[in-house]
Short mmCIF file of C-alpha atoms in Angstrom, two decimals:
data_model
loop_
_atom_site.label_atom_id
_atom_site.label_comp_id
_atom_site.label_asym_id
_atom_site.label_seq_id
_atom_site.Cartn_x
_atom_site.Cartn_y
_atom_site.Cartn_z
CA UNK A 223 0.00 0.00 0.00
CA UNK A 224 1.49 3.34 -1.04
CA UNK A 225 0.70 6.60 0.67
CA UNK A 226 2.45 9.89 -0.05
CA UNK A 227 4.79 10.84 2.79
CA UNK A 228 3.10 14.08 3.68
CA UNK A 229 3.58 13.65 7.40
CA UNK A 230 7.12 13.86 8.77
CA UNK A 231 6.09 14.53 12.38
CA UNK A 232 2.91 13.24 13.97
CA UNK A 233 1.75 14.13 17.46
CA UNK A 234 -0.21 11.19 18.87
CA UNK A 235 -2.20 12.10 21.97
CA UNK A 236 -3.12 8.69 23.35
CA UNK A 237 -3.14 7.24 26.86
CA UNK A 238 -3.54 3.57 25.93
CA UNK A 239 -0.17 1.87 25.17
CA UNK A 240 -1.92 -0.77 23.06
CA UNK A 241 -3.53 1.88 20.87
CA UNK A 242 -0.16 3.65 20.53
CA UNK A 243 1.37 0.40 19.27
CA UNK A 244 -1.54 -0.25 16.87
CA UNK A 245 -1.36 3.28 15.46
CA UNK A 246 2.38 2.94 14.84
CA UNK A 247 1.82 -0.42 13.14
CA UNK A 248 -0.92 1.07 10.99
CA UNK A 249 1.45 3.83 9.86
CA UNK A 250 4.02 1.22 8.84
CA UNK A 251 1.39 -0.54 6.72
CA UNK A 252 0.79 2.70 4.80
CA UNK A 253 4.54 3.01 4.09
CA UNK A 254 4.71 6.32 5.90
CA UNK A 255 7.88 6.81 7.88
CA UNK A 256 7.03 9.69 10.21
CA UNK A 257 8.47 10.46 13.57
CA UNK A 258 5.63 9.77 16.00
CA UNK A 259 5.72 11.89 19.14
CA UNK A 260 3.49 10.37 21.82
CA UNK A 261 2.00 12.18 24.80
CA UNK A 262 -0.44 10.50 27.17
CA UNK A 263 -2.87 13.31 27.95
CA UNK A 264 -4.22 16.65 26.86
CA UNK A 265 -2.12 18.71 29.26
CA UNK A 266 1.05 17.14 27.83
CA UNK A 267 -0.24 17.78 24.29
CA UNK A 268 -0.60 21.49 25.01
CA UNK A 269 2.88 21.58 26.58
CA UNK A 270 4.25 19.88 23.43
CA UNK A 271 2.50 22.34 21.11
CA UNK A 272 3.62 25.32 23.20
CA UNK A 273 7.17 23.92 23.47
CA UNK A 274 7.10 24.10 27.27
CA UNK A 275 9.26 22.18 29.76
CA UNK A 276 10.74 18.98 28.37
CA UNK A 277 9.21 19.82 24.97
CA UNK A 278 11.17 23.08 24.53
CA UNK A 279 12.60 21.83 21.22
CA UNK A 280 9.57 19.87 20.02
CA UNK A 281 8.89 20.10 16.29
CA UNK A 282 5.69 21.58 14.92
CA UNK A 283 3.69 18.47 13.97
CA UNK A 284 2.30 17.97 10.49
CA UNK A 285 -0.81 16.32 11.94
CA UNK A 286 -2.29 15.63 15.39
CA UNK A 287 -4.02 12.36 16.24
CA UNK A 288 -6.14 13.31 19.25
CA UNK A 289 -7.84 10.65 21.33
CA UNK A 290 -11.07 12.04 22.74
CA UNK A 291 -11.13 9.91 25.87
CA UNK A 292 -8.05 10.80 27.92
CA UNK A 293 -7.53 10.41 31.63
CA UNK A 294 -6.29 13.95 32.23
CA UNK A 295 -7.75 16.74 30.10
CA UNK A 296 -9.69 15.00 27.36
CA UNK A 297 -9.71 15.77 23.65
CA UNK A 298 -12.58 18.24 23.82
CA UNK A 299 -10.76 20.22 26.50
CA UNK A 300 -7.58 20.23 24.40
CA UNK A 301 -9.50 21.62 21.43
CA UNK A 302 -10.98 24.35 23.63
CA UNK A 303 -7.51 25.35 24.90
CA UNK A 304 -5.70 25.31 21.56
CA UNK A 305 -4.45 28.66 20.33
CA UNK A 306 -5.47 29.86 16.88
CA UNK A 307 -2.12 29.05 15.22
CA UNK A 308 -2.37 25.46 16.50
CA UNK A 309 -5.67 25.10 14.66
CA UNK A 310 -3.74 25.31 11.38
CA UNK A 311 -2.37 21.82 12.07
CA UNK A 312 -4.70 19.11 10.71
CA UNK A 313 -6.39 17.42 13.67
CA UNK A 314 -7.72 13.88 13.44
CA UNK A 315 -10.00 13.06 16.35
CA UNK A 316 -9.92 9.39 17.27
CA UNK A 317 -12.25 7.53 19.56
CA UNK A 318 -12.90 3.93 20.52
CA UNK A 319 -15.99 2.09 19.42
CA UNK A 320 -17.55 2.25 22.88
CA UNK A 321 -21.16 3.37 23.11
CA UNK A 322 -21.53 7.03 22.28
CA UNK A 323 -18.18 7.43 20.53
CA UNK A 324 -19.78 8.04 17.15
CA UNK A 325 -22.05 10.69 18.62
CA UNK A 326 -19.09 12.44 20.24
CA UNK A 327 -17.22 12.41 16.92
CA UNK A 328 -20.27 13.88 15.20
CA UNK A 329 -20.36 16.71 17.76
CA UNK A 330 -16.72 17.62 17.04
CA UNK A 331 -16.90 17.38 13.26
CA UNK A 332 -16.71 21.17 12.82
CA UNK A 333 -13.71 21.52 15.16
CA UNK A 334 -11.44 18.90 13.59
CA UNK A 335 -10.31 17.97 10.09
CA UNK A 336 -11.35 14.34 10.36
CA UNK A 337 -12.85 11.85 12.78
CA UNK A 338 -11.86 8.19 12.95
CA UNK A 339 -12.91 5.30 15.15
CA UNK A 340 -10.32 2.95 16.62
CA UNK A 341 -8.81 0.78 15.48
CA UNK A 342 -7.72 2.94 12.56
CA UNK A 343 -7.57 0.99 9.32
CA UNK A 344 -4.63 1.57 6.93
CA UNK A 345 -6.91 2.02 3.89
CA UNK A 346 -9.04 4.55 5.74
CA UNK A 347 -5.97 6.49 6.85
CA UNK A 348 -4.41 6.40 3.37
CA UNK A 349 -7.54 7.96 1.91
CA UNK A 350 -7.57 10.56 4.66
CA UNK A 351 -3.87 11.40 4.17
CA UNK A 352 -4.48 12.04 0.48
CA UNK A 353 -7.35 14.41 1.28
CA UNK A 354 -5.39 16.41 3.86
#
């Protein structure tokens, strides 16, 4: 499967180690070779984007994968706290298939560039990457 390498740096905001592993494996299947920066909660995501603390030299990501269900500061709160310039980065909201996830994704459709349910499928991501 070929996908244009449009993403050199990806910020993955995900608190589940299994989902982090699956997302990285999915990216390999699409032949993308990005650097994946992983933070486990929304507060860390904002520190990364603002280059604060340990993230003082963090790169500006080409895309953000934002889990909506995080233990500390969830995805909706992150979106509310993001500064205007951060909104220029494509944001892909991701959520598990638990009850209500699809409704939550529908509610955020206007605030993000795309919404995906976990587990993310390589074909689905390849199509999305081409559109972004």
